[in-house]
XYZ file of C-alpha atoms in Angstrom:
785
model
C -91.511 21.487 31.018
C -92.066 18.345 32.991
C -89.817 15.469 31.560
C -90.548 11.847 30.731
C -88.388 8.561 31.013
C -87.903 8.183 27.501
C -86.067 11.346 27.076
C -83.504 9.935 29.753
C -82.653 6.673 27.784
C -79.051 6.103 26.760
C -77.840 6.145 23.280
C -74.075 6.254 24.149
C -71.364 6.554 27.195
C -68.376 8.416 27.077
C -65.131 8.305 29.794
C -63.841 11.323 31.122
C -59.700 10.710 31.783
C -58.254 12.330 35.098
C -56.623 15.083 33.312
C -60.079 16.269 32.580
C -61.502 15.903 35.614
C -60.685 14.216 39.335
C -64.618 14.521 40.326
C -66.520 13.563 37.267
C -65.816 10.021 35.577
C -68.454 9.161 33.547
C -70.486 11.233 30.811
C -73.743 9.140 29.443
C -75.778 10.933 25.936
C -79.467 10.663 25.721
C -81.500 9.793 22.464
C -82.739 13.251 23.545
C -79.491 15.016 24.149
C -79.197 14.805 27.524
C -75.509 14.446 28.744
C -75.742 12.870 32.569
C -72.417 13.015 34.631
C -71.425 10.621 36.719
C -68.588 9.983 39.783
C -67.878 6.958 40.830
C -66.888 8.549 44.753
C -69.643 8.913 46.694
C -70.313 12.419 47.453
C -67.509 13.586 45.494
C -68.655 17.012 45.331
C -69.292 17.490 48.453
C -65.906 15.825 49.842
C -63.588 17.228 46.699
C -60.336 16.759 49.138
C -61.339 12.983 50.137
C -62.597 12.497 46.438
C -58.955 12.952 44.501
C -57.259 10.873 47.305
C -59.638 7.745 46.170
C -58.593 6.164 43.382
C -60.997 2.956 43.169
C -64.872 3.581 42.570
C -67.384 3.015 45.318
C -70.569 4.444 44.082
C -71.945 5.588 40.481
C -73.662 9.058 41.392
C -75.681 11.515 39.145
C -74.330 14.676 39.688
C -75.092 16.838 36.938
C -77.381 16.800 33.878
C -77.096 19.117 31.058
C -79.980 19.717 29.026
C -80.051 19.500 25.064
C -78.244 21.738 22.667
C -81.243 23.772 20.843
C -82.342 22.360 17.307
C -82.242 25.989 16.090
C -78.912 27.819 17.491
C -79.989 31.697 18.325
C -77.796 34.861 16.280
C -74.672 34.493 19.558
C -74.666 30.884 18.683
C -75.302 30.600 22.852
C -76.957 27.368 23.942
C -80.976 28.355 25.114
C -81.233 26.295 27.940
C -84.654 23.985 26.827
C -84.877 20.566 25.499
C -85.892 20.044 22.087
C -86.855 17.571 19.680
C -83.602 15.903 19.287
C -82.771 12.096 17.570
C -79.933 11.787 18.804
C -78.200 8.759 16.283
C -74.232 8.884 17.224
C -72.346 11.149 19.186
C -69.120 12.343 20.796
C -67.933 13.698 23.646
C -63.968 14.356 25.089
C -62.310 17.098 27.098
C -65.091 19.597 26.927
C -66.195 19.086 22.880
C -69.690 17.579 22.361
C -70.459 16.048 18.624
C -73.530 14.239 17.606
C -75.421 13.621 14.432
C -79.435 14.196 14.939
C -81.465 12.117 13.112
C -83.799 13.208 9.764
C -86.912 12.055 8.531
C -84.703 11.394 5.282
C -81.426 9.749 4.239
C -79.640 12.972 5.362
C -78.817 13.676 9.233
C -77.396 16.994 11.249
C -74.210 17.400 12.514
C -74.779 18.949 16.491
C -71.424 20.642 17.916
C -71.677 22.479 21.022
C -68.488 23.107 23.499
C -68.395 25.448 26.338
C -68.305 28.807 25.827
C -64.724 30.740 26.831
C -64.933 34.067 27.671
C -63.400 36.804 30.511
C -62.894 35.451 33.815
C -65.289 37.976 36.555
C -63.475 40.589 38.390
C -61.407 39.641 41.186
C -61.806 35.318 40.668
C -58.444 33.726 40.366
C -57.349 31.154 38.279
C -53.432 29.395 37.864
C -51.465 31.308 35.608
C -51.575 28.463 32.801
C -55.622 27.988 32.870
C -56.497 31.720 33.115
C -59.138 32.522 30.933
C -60.816 28.584 31.624
C -64.032 28.604 33.362
C -66.712 25.535 33.403
C -69.408 27.396 33.197
C -72.840 26.199 31.810
C -73.200 27.801 29.668
C -72.574 26.386 25.687
C -71.637 27.712 22.266
C -72.945 25.894 19.344
C -73.796 25.018 15.630
C -75.614 22.909 13.548
C -74.475 21.956 10.034
C -76.287 19.540 7.807
C -74.384 16.580 6.379
C -74.453 14.805 2.923
C -76.026 11.486 4.348
C -76.167 9.336 7.470
C -73.935 9.452 9.892
C -72.219 6.137 11.012
C -69.852 7.760 13.589
C -67.774 10.355 15.096
C -63.826 10.418 16.202
C -61.084 13.061 17.142
C -58.774 13.097 14.563
C -55.514 13.479 17.281
C -55.341 12.308 20.661
C -52.779 15.038 21.480
C -54.873 16.999 24.453
C -55.451 13.046 26.610
C -51.459 14.769 28.095
C -52.475 17.930 28.746
C -53.311 18.945 32.144
C -55.442 21.188 31.475
C -58.213 22.196 28.297
C -57.092 25.345 28.236
C -58.092 26.794 24.664
C -57.723 30.276 25.071
C -53.995 29.022 26.488
C -52.997 27.371 23.056
C -50.411 28.822 21.080
C -51.495 29.697 16.698
C -48.888 27.104 16.000
C -50.708 24.575 17.605
C -52.877 22.693 15.342
C -56.557 23.579 16.276
C -58.848 20.140 17.702
C -60.345 18.065 14.284
C -63.019 16.010 14.060
C -63.856 13.187 11.655
C -67.621 12.562 10.321
C -67.984 9.157 8.836
C -71.290 9.146 6.719
C -72.714 6.793 4.266
C -71.564 9.125 1.238
C -68.274 10.485 3.019
C -65.903 11.670 5.445
C -66.131 15.172 6.542
C -63.509 17.041 8.482
C -64.161 19.450 11.908
C -61.508 22.163 13.141
C -62.344 23.554 16.636
C -61.988 27.384 16.341
C -59.857 28.069 19.118
C -60.045 32.812 20.482
C -56.822 32.909 18.702
C -57.522 31.648 15.480
C -60.696 33.887 15.873
C -58.366 36.847 15.842
C -56.244 35.966 13.368
C -58.926 35.265 11.019
C -60.223 38.923 11.963
C -56.980 40.569 11.249
C -56.125 38.554 8.016
C -59.575 39.955 7.234
C -59.362 43.441 7.836
C -55.412 42.736 6.401
C -53.575 44.140 9.033
C -55.766 47.424 9.666
C -57.464 47.611 12.682
C -59.208 50.370 12.217
C -61.490 48.982 9.378
C -63.046 46.508 12.112
C -62.530 48.458 15.340
C -66.078 47.431 16.685
C -64.777 43.239 15.768
C -61.609 44.372 17.997
C -63.071 46.044 20.704
C -65.739 43.392 21.302
C -63.114 40.537 21.232
C -61.207 42.504 23.846
C -64.409 43.034 25.678
C -65.150 39.428 25.673
C -61.616 38.011 26.955
C -59.876 41.270 28.499
C -57.443 43.015 28.152
C -54.718 40.231 29.695
C -55.791 36.897 27.487
C -56.638 39.437 24.080
C -53.056 40.419 24.378
C -51.572 37.608 25.442
C -53.091 36.059 22.011
C -51.749 39.330 20.200
C -48.600 38.161 20.980
C -49.361 33.677 20.196
C -50.423 35.650 16.682
C -47.191 38.105 16.253
C -44.807 35.510 17.198
C -46.556 32.632 15.349
C -45.775 34.878 12.446
C -42.569 36.471 12.913
C -40.347 36.306 9.951
C -43.018 35.817 7.300
C -42.044 35.169 4.023
C -45.676 36.185 2.491
C -47.342 39.509 2.451
C -50.523 38.168 4.404
C -48.632 36.826 7.389
C -46.349 40.713 6.959
C -49.866 42.266 7.810
C -50.902 40.011 10.383
C -47.915 40.967 12.376
C -48.248 44.644 12.231
C -52.279 44.701 13.441
C -51.141 42.417 15.749
C -48.384 44.592 16.859
C -50.717 47.627 17.290
C -53.895 45.884 18.665
C -51.239 44.905 20.940
C -50.436 48.141 22.125
C -53.789 50.760 20.986
C -56.033 48.943 23.124
C -53.049 46.942 25.710
C -54.591 49.865 27.841
C -52.183 51.701 30.239
C -50.668 50.906 34.137
C -53.360 52.828 36.848
C -52.791 54.129 40.414
C -56.437 53.190 41.387
C -57.761 51.115 43.490
C -60.053 49.671 40.314
C -60.296 46.095 40.234
C -57.992 44.218 37.759
C -60.079 42.630 34.983
C -57.832 39.592 35.912
C -55.690 39.038 39.036
C -52.700 37.536 37.182
C -49.610 39.045 38.857
C -51.966 40.867 41.347
C -49.352 39.355 44.149
C -46.770 41.399 42.454
C -47.879 43.889 41.979
C -47.475 47.326 44.304
C -50.725 48.268 46.816
C -52.954 49.819 44.248
C -50.613 49.335 41.427
C -52.769 47.752 38.489
C -50.337 46.743 36.040
C -51.580 47.067 31.724
C -53.031 44.617 29.882
C -49.864 44.779 27.974
C -47.312 43.772 31.131
C -50.193 41.112 32.066
C -50.438 39.848 28.582
C -46.691 39.171 28.329
C -46.045 37.816 31.332
C -48.919 35.472 30.902
C -48.390 34.299 27.471
C -44.618 34.055 28.628
C -45.286 31.390 31.781
C -47.691 29.884 29.048
C -44.602 29.206 27.018
C -41.760 28.320 29.900
C -44.821 25.615 31.741
C -43.680 23.189 30.531
C -40.477 23.388 31.536
C -40.118 25.462 34.647
C -40.753 22.605 37.186
C -38.880 19.652 35.170
C -36.190 17.898 36.482
C -33.751 18.119 34.293
C -31.179 15.963 34.634
C -32.999 13.290 37.137
C -32.049 9.560 37.214
C -34.587 6.681 35.570
C -34.829 4.001 34.512
C -37.932 3.713 32.233
C -37.712 5.955 29.747
C -33.608 5.007 29.484
C -31.287 7.710 29.964
C -31.061 7.777 26.213
C -34.766 7.847 25.647
C -35.831 10.701 28.305
C -32.654 13.383 26.964
C -34.424 12.831 23.589
C -37.187 13.540 24.293
C -36.587 17.152 26.668
C -34.030 18.009 23.401
C -37.255 17.902 22.087
C -39.265 19.883 24.138
C -35.965 22.063 24.755
C -36.304 22.644 20.688
C -40.385 23.624 20.856
C -39.530 26.070 23.992
C -36.834 27.678 23.083
C -38.095 28.511 19.517
C -41.476 30.180 21.216
C -38.999 31.202 23.700
C -37.204 33.051 20.935
C -39.869 34.376 18.473
C -40.835 35.842 21.613
C -37.246 37.571 22.796
C -37.327 39.230 18.946
C -40.301 40.890 19.448
C -39.753 42.354 22.932
C -36.032 43.478 20.551
C -38.024 45.385 18.052
C -39.805 47.083 20.794
C -37.602 47.977 23.020
C -39.311 51.536 23.997
C -41.941 49.078 25.804
C -39.262 47.382 28.423
C -36.107 49.517 28.335
C -36.533 51.870 31.184
C -36.987 55.423 30.828
C -34.840 58.488 31.586
C -36.398 61.088 33.151
C -36.484 63.290 29.698
C -38.897 60.777 27.980
C -41.312 62.442 26.693
C -43.954 59.904 27.792
C -42.817 60.841 31.743
C -42.671 64.934 31.206
C -46.348 64.634 29.883
C -47.348 62.280 32.700
C -48.541 63.864 36.837
C -45.954 62.395 38.702
C -48.313 59.483 40.294
C -48.948 59.004 36.877
C -45.203 59.081 35.382
C -44.236 56.300 38.904
C -47.101 53.972 38.174
C -44.802 54.163 33.736
C -41.651 53.567 35.392
C -42.678 50.522 37.834
C -44.192 49.041 35.185
C -41.350 48.891 33.122
C -39.152 48.111 35.724
C -41.128 44.842 36.023
C -41.220 43.841 31.367
C -37.212 44.573 31.904
C -36.880 42.245 34.468
C -39.509 39.940 32.898
C -37.168 39.955 29.918
C -34.350 40.017 31.417
C -35.193 36.111 33.048
C -36.829 35.816 29.674
C -33.195 35.730 28.185
C -32.345 33.627 30.712
C -34.615 31.256 30.221
C -34.108 30.647 26.666
C -29.918 31.264 27.627
C -30.136 28.042 30.084
C -31.833 25.669 27.520
C -29.179 26.111 25.439
C -27.198 25.422 27.754
C -28.721 22.086 28.982
C -29.487 21.404 25.394
C -25.313 21.364 25.129
C -24.596 19.210 28.422
C -26.908 17.044 26.572
C -24.784 17.141 23.803
C -22.134 16.387 25.192
C -22.816 13.497 27.166
C -24.362 14.508 30.167
C -23.789 11.056 32.294
C -19.924 11.283 31.636
C -19.909 15.089 32.743
C -21.441 13.720 35.933
C -18.484 12.040 36.662
C -16.907 14.846 36.720
C -18.811 16.361 39.792
C -18.230 15.141 44.010
C -21.556 12.968 44.864
C -22.516 15.713 47.085
C -23.243 17.278 44.003
C -25.300 14.978 42.305
C -27.334 14.718 44.296
C -27.997 18.076 44.093
C -28.329 18.182 40.245
C -30.768 15.422 39.755
C -33.215 18.032 41.635
C -32.053 20.852 39.285
C -34.986 22.563 37.087
C -34.814 25.850 34.834
C -36.995 27.622 37.597
C -33.884 26.850 39.847
C -31.635 27.636 37.442
C -32.497 31.267 36.834
C -33.894 32.051 40.019
C -32.003 30.349 43.204
C -28.263 31.071 44.088
C -28.075 27.027 44.235
C -29.219 26.859 40.808
C -26.654 28.751 39.602
C -23.699 27.018 41.892
C -25.036 24.207 40.331
C -24.956 25.311 37.125
C -21.154 26.206 37.787
C -20.152 23.271 38.266
C -21.621 21.622 35.096
C -19.503 24.087 33.272
C -16.285 23.223 35.112
C -17.377 19.453 34.830
C -17.814 20.049 30.983
C -14.615 21.236 30.813
C -12.880 18.923 32.645
C -14.780 16.216 30.448
C -13.108 17.748 27.470
C -9.991 18.206 28.751
C -9.395 14.445 29.406
C -9.127 14.168 25.375
C -6.697 15.779 24.899
C -7.386 16.798 21.796
C -6.325 20.948 22.038
C -9.407 22.148 19.337
C -11.872 21.025 22.190
C -10.188 22.721 25.024
C -12.211 26.298 24.610
C -15.714 24.623 22.928
C -17.848 24.870 26.650
C -16.626 28.966 26.716
C -17.266 29.598 23.221
C -20.990 28.726 23.311
C -21.061 29.894 26.260
C -19.780 33.178 24.931
C -22.116 32.628 21.791
C -25.745 31.183 22.794
C -25.664 31.585 26.690
C -24.329 35.303 27.420
C -27.226 36.532 29.264
C -27.260 33.676 31.884
C -23.427 33.318 32.102
C -22.152 36.854 32.232
C -18.856 38.337 30.937
C -17.269 37.333 34.770
C -18.153 33.888 34.250
C -16.858 33.364 30.941
C -13.726 34.791 31.441
C -13.463 32.441 34.452
C -14.176 29.648 31.893
C -11.640 30.488 29.358
C -9.111 30.797 32.219
C -9.577 27.485 33.546
C -9.634 25.828 30.070
C -6.589 27.435 28.934
C -5.142 25.922 32.155
C -6.445 22.813 31.832
C -4.702 23.102 28.444
C -0.976 23.661 30.499
C -1.466 20.361 31.875
C -1.590 18.755 28.085
C 1.571 20.822 26.614
C 3.912 18.964 24.930
C 6.040 22.299 24.746
C 7.357 24.495 27.155
C 6.709 27.784 25.177
C 3.185 26.269 24.269
C 2.615 25.504 28.339
C 3.655 28.842 29.127
C 1.460 30.954 26.810
C -1.731 28.884 28.231
C -0.880 29.330 31.832
C -0.315 33.253 30.742
C -3.424 33.316 28.727
C -5.300 30.918 31.783
C -3.846 34.317 33.540
C -5.267 36.781 31.185
C -8.585 35.932 31.383
C -8.512 35.175 35.482
C -7.915 38.538 36.070
C -10.582 39.833 34.323
C -12.825 37.841 36.640
C -10.594 38.969 39.449
C -13.126 40.607 41.547
C -15.592 38.390 40.865
C -14.276 34.900 41.572
C -15.243 33.164 45.286
C -12.168 32.817 47.868
C -12.553 29.114 47.220
C -11.948 29.569 43.401
C -8.965 31.498 44.188
C -7.607 29.387 46.216
C -7.851 26.284 44.018
C -6.338 28.801 41.451
C -3.624 29.524 43.743
C -2.802 25.464 44.503
C -2.834 24.872 40.555
C -0.923 27.840 39.569
C 2.261 26.527 41.999
C 1.784 22.773 41.061
C 2.907 23.703 37.599
C 5.018 26.514 38.968
C 3.871 29.388 37.893
C 3.920 31.168 41.013
C 4.274 35.132 39.122
C 0.397 34.030 38.423
C -0.916 33.742 41.979
C 0.967 37.235 42.330
C -0.176 38.985 39.817
C -4.345 37.742 40.166
C -4.268 38.389 43.793
C -2.763 41.678 43.934
C -5.310 42.388 40.638
C -8.217 41.577 42.680
C -7.216 43.561 45.568
C -7.320 46.536 43.188
C -10.275 45.780 41.652
C -12.195 45.373 45.178
C -11.091 48.422 46.437
C -10.800 50.695 43.281
C -10.834 53.800 45.479
C -8.146 53.011 47.614
C -10.121 53.304 51.048
C -8.242 50.788 52.548
C -5.243 52.910 52.018
C -7.046 56.034 53.154
C -7.871 54.264 56.071
C -4.244 53.259 56.884
C -3.307 57.063 56.518
C -5.687 57.626 58.725
C -4.337 55.722 62.038
C -7.164 52.715 61.377
C -9.701 54.295 63.427
C -12.460 52.063 65.238
C -15.795 51.020 64.168
C -14.756 53.152 60.181
C -16.137 51.505 56.828
C -13.105 50.928 55.337
C -11.704 48.718 57.341
C -13.830 45.964 55.968
C -11.754 47.319 52.470
C -8.343 47.003 53.955
C -9.247 43.362 55.406
C -10.532 42.288 51.672
C -6.973 43.400 50.727
C -4.885 42.115 53.491
C -6.654 38.750 52.642
C -6.162 38.701 48.912
C -2.512 39.421 49.788
C -2.304 36.723 51.703
C -2.011 34.799 48.566
C 1.359 36.510 47.342
C 2.439 36.254 50.734
C 1.763 32.273 50.754
C 3.488 32.584 47.693
C 6.690 34.332 48.206
C 7.041 31.839 51.303
C 6.913 28.455 49.145
C 9.579 30.226 46.601
C 11.517 31.242 49.349
C 11.629 28.292 50.460
C 12.392 26.414 48.213
C 15.190 28.596 47.107
C 16.781 28.169 50.463
C 16.385 24.403 50.220
C 16.139 23.622 46.701
C 15.895 19.896 47.863
C 11.548 21.359 48.826
C 11.081 21.394 44.981
C 8.764 18.613 44.199
C 9.556 16.022 42.126
C 8.506 16.308 37.983
C 8.200 20.134 38.880
C 8.790 22.212 36.274
C 11.152 24.528 38.527
C 14.470 23.736 36.998
C 17.026 26.575 38.945
C 14.752 27.561 42.309
C 17.274 30.659 42.896
C 15.856 32.538 39.249
C 12.616 31.383 40.244
C 12.238 32.651 43.539
C 14.062 35.834 42.274
C 11.586 36.425 39.278
C 8.667 35.775 41.857
C 9.918 38.438 43.828
C 10.214 41.379 41.051
C 7.016 40.801 40.200
C 5.348 41.249 43.637
C 7.925 44.451 44.121
C 6.887 45.803 40.207
C 3.314 46.301 41.392
C 2.229 50.052 41.556
C 0.277 49.501 45.041
C 1.039 51.398 48.266
C -0.735 49.425 50.858
C 0.309 45.976 48.579
C 4.444 47.389 49.339
C 3.514 48.231 52.882
C 2.493 44.917 53.741
C 4.935 43.366 51.663
C 7.954 45.249 53.706
C 6.124 43.631 56.988
C 6.375 40.723 55.755
C 9.843 40.580 54.282
C 10.699 42.032 58.272
C 8.498 39.114 59.769
C 10.573 36.579 57.820
C 13.878 38.633 58.785
C 15.208 38.785 55.457
C 15.260 43.083 56.106
C 18.623 42.314 54.195
C 16.919 40.933 51.171
C 14.952 44.584 50.751
C 18.155 46.460 50.933
C 18.162 45.107 47.692
C 14.958 47.105 46.609
C 14.547 50.135 44.694
C 11.199 51.612 44.960
C 9.265 55.123 45.811
C 7.419 53.322 48.707
C 10.143 51.749 50.936
C 11.878 54.911 52.696
C 8.078 56.371 53.785
C 7.457 52.952 55.522
C 10.211 52.807 56.899
C 10.198 56.443 58.242
C 6.212 56.612 59.382
C 5.139 52.913 59.575
C 7.790 51.191 61.644
C 9.394 50.980 65.206
C 11.985 53.993 65.105
C 14.954 51.739 66.112
C 14.397 49.357 63.301
C 12.809 52.063 60.649
C 16.576 54.222 61.157
C 18.409 51.180 61.280
C 17.280 50.164 57.828
C 17.552 53.966 56.404
C 21.267 54.421 57.395
C 22.474 50.682 55.762
C 20.022 52.313 52.913
C 21.578 55.112 52.160
C 25.031 53.939 52.382
C 24.493 50.916 50.050
C 23.852 53.599 47.680
C 26.751 55.831 48.526
C 24.617 58.200 49.994
C 26.623 58.991 53.063
C 25.844 61.805 54.192
C 22.228 60.999 54.345
C 22.760 57.533 56.628
C 25.094 59.724 59.034
C 21.887 62.086 59.416
C 20.230 58.946 59.862
C 22.495 57.146 62.371
C 22.837 60.547 64.648
C 18.807 60.590 64.515
C 19.478 56.734 65.878
C 21.972 58.007 68.180
C 20.250 60.760 69.877
C 16.750 60.528 69.116
C 15.715 57.181 69.217
C 14.326 55.500 72.749
C 14.996 51.678 73.704
C 18.998 51.954 73.265
C 21.604 51.594 75.379
C 24.449 53.949 76.089
C 27.334 52.009 74.172
C 24.975 51.302 71.013
C 24.169 55.375 71.009
C 27.274 56.056 70.585
C 28.328 52.844 68.251
C 25.877 54.522 66.287
C 27.274 57.732 66.905
C 30.691 56.296 65.361
C 29.768 55.479 62.222
C 28.059 58.640 61.831
C 31.322 60.257 61.615
C 32.565 57.189 59.289
C 30.378 57.980 57.099
C 30.108 61.723 57.240
C 34.165 61.168 56.312
C 33.081 59.807 52.925
C 33.050 61.256 49.891
C 29.183 61.428 48.919
C 29.263 61.872 45.074
C 26.064 64.060 45.361
C 27.556 66.486 48.083
C 30.859 67.100 47.079
C 30.368 70.824 46.696
C 28.163 71.377 49.796
C 29.451 72.658 52.642
C 27.021 70.368 54.417
C 28.894 67.464 54.594
C 32.363 69.513 56.374
C 29.739 71.488 58.777
C 27.871 67.435 59.962
C 31.511 66.340 60.071
C 32.512 68.554 62.525
C 29.460 68.752 64.394
C 29.525 64.566 64.827
C 32.832 64.404 65.903
C 32.400 66.864 69.258
C 29.455 64.620 69.951
C 31.416 61.380 69.576
C 33.735 63.849 72.130
C 31.006 64.029 74.605
C 30.466 60.814 74.465
C 33.037 58.980 75.530
C 33.457 61.623 78.361
C 29.280 60.477 78.805
C 30.709 56.634 78.659
C 33.396 57.024 81.105
C 31.443 59.017 83.867
C 28.837 56.347 83.039
C 31.395 53.234 84.230
C 33.123 55.587 86.803
C 29.631 55.192 88.399
C 28.418 51.833 88.339
C 31.516 51.606 90.363
C 30.578 53.371 92.453
C 27.765 51.773 94.276
C 24.236 52.157 94.834
C 23.853 55.808 96.169
C 25.111 56.283 92.385
C 22.358 53.799 90.506
C 20.161 56.729 89.094
C 22.986 58.770 88.416
C 24.257 56.786 86.069
C 20.553 55.549 84.363
C 20.037 59.165 83.619
C 23.346 58.437 81.623
C 22.582 55.664 79.864
C 19.210 56.411 78.744
C 20.358 59.245 76.096
C 23.433 60.875 74.713
C 24.086 64.761 76.444
C 25.829 67.728 75.624
C 28.720 69.264 77.515
C 26.266 71.444 78.858
C 23.799 68.693 80.377
C 27.275 66.906 80.774
C 28.349 69.768 83.600
C 25.531 69.255 86.400
C 27.726 65.840 87.158
C 31.220 67.922 87.189
C 31.546 66.791 91.115
C 31.202 63.226 89.642
C 33.614 63.871 87.395
C 36.285 65.939 89.880
C 36.462 63.044 91.818
């Protein structure tokens, strides 16, 4: 059909916002109902990338003509592409919605409404998650109705959609009011609501009273039209909007939408069939197609979190003012968190949907192996999405708390380097990156310091209390224990009474020990220094040993040592880890030893009033632990510090085995005989001295005789534990005989030394060890001389 020029006489013109299109800038409506689409950039459609970067108009080009809506709609309300005898009186266009008055022959106009038809995407077509399902095709849905007078004006009651980045009605929530238009006629004001797909689903569920069996055809048609993923996402929108229902109608809607979600959402597949939507396709394994339930949940979740996901939470700006900016941010937090919490509530009610199944699950037992693996992979993915959902809710609660607490004041308690990174933090980085988590922890410490400055005891635990109640997934038990420890340590700073200060330090140690295997080296070092300043050296000792035990619960480090430390053994890692922890103990003991030996080293204003008693408590705390490897390392430290005399007063089950098996024989035996003599174990002391004199290497002859003589002295002493034994007498007789022979060997050695070089070798043999009488007989010729 040929059109005449009169068909293209322009009735009105409508500006297209930038958020709706970067290429189309103007829509002209003719009296015959044609819509002419213009761009003000030359060749905009052919050079789309260039058009997106240009700002100043350089042309006015007609790029598309849409035919008039029909006078009579078809049964399916699909526009028939062909002109009708339409005489447009007034019109409205914005973001895909077209309303116009058709002038009648009498005093009553008709109101024509048209909008882009929304339906399922063709297979394999990819769109961003938030705009999935919106397609600017040429098909329209239209309706026509009569008015009660002549139409004077048409307008939209709210311009909220102008602030959105995409006119995607299929992604809207049921809790968001639909678009509303008002038509002013000669007799009245008439309001129209534009029905969205989610509204259609809601009305279907209301009509069915929650019983989807009563109208299977309608629900099946709905899923076929929009696809399983989109339809399941809309089911979740309906469910979340009506959770906590107060009316029977809402309860029926929730029940029906839940059943629809699970029964029509399909099942995962391992086939290579094409996806009904490509959402999350990159996240799936090769050949794995998630169900509509899975993708619908992921899609709905992404739509909810999208407004905040990449927002810089603490970005510094002058406009608006920081207070106004954070007020706006908190308002957005409230809306998003409410929606996310409703979605989590649905997941918590339907735990089987995302909880990882056990091998005994009936769904797995009734499936073949391939299908069972597919089900497990989908559940694993859903479980991970559920954890992400929970952490997003908690992260929002955390940021909301920081803003309420005075975020700018909190920022004053962090380093300048961290401030730069914190200005770039988003919800995405907080929940998905290691750096984001680290910065979040810095903010917690800064908040604790901020509250600690007030010196109000009631406010010391406000941070950890909130994290425990509202952010338990974002900050785990180890995090909360660490922060409670920091709070108590800060409280100790401001304690007025010594008893209160000690109690706070003890409480801090309790919480730090709960998180000891979670602490970083930097955190442990800071805690150790803080405890040192507070005079709580016992705290460092206790914490370091607890950390070592938690990091090596199976005692692999000890096993490594007792296996003679083989090379390239994986247990070496645990051994080195424990030794690192023990170094904090040794550093602390060195500090208290120095203060004990030289009281002038005690810092001014220190909490340590008696360095000697303070050091004794620290050493007692270290020795009280039943950690065999630690005791071995501790005894070795005593030896390096030339403190073997201090060890003589120690009674532990590990001391004797250490000096018997883990040190040089001379050092060990020399220590052990003194250890036994101190405890009046003279018989054992004599035995150690005998072994030291007769079997040790590296001792001179005179030293051996000295040890042997000491053995005689100890053997002569009455041992209370062996007073009835004959062993003491026998040992004494034996030692006395050996002493006599040893003295003969000494005289022979001295004689040979005087003979000169010709007897040097013989003298050397006599110097190296003690000989018995039979061995000395070989040197008879020298004795005779």
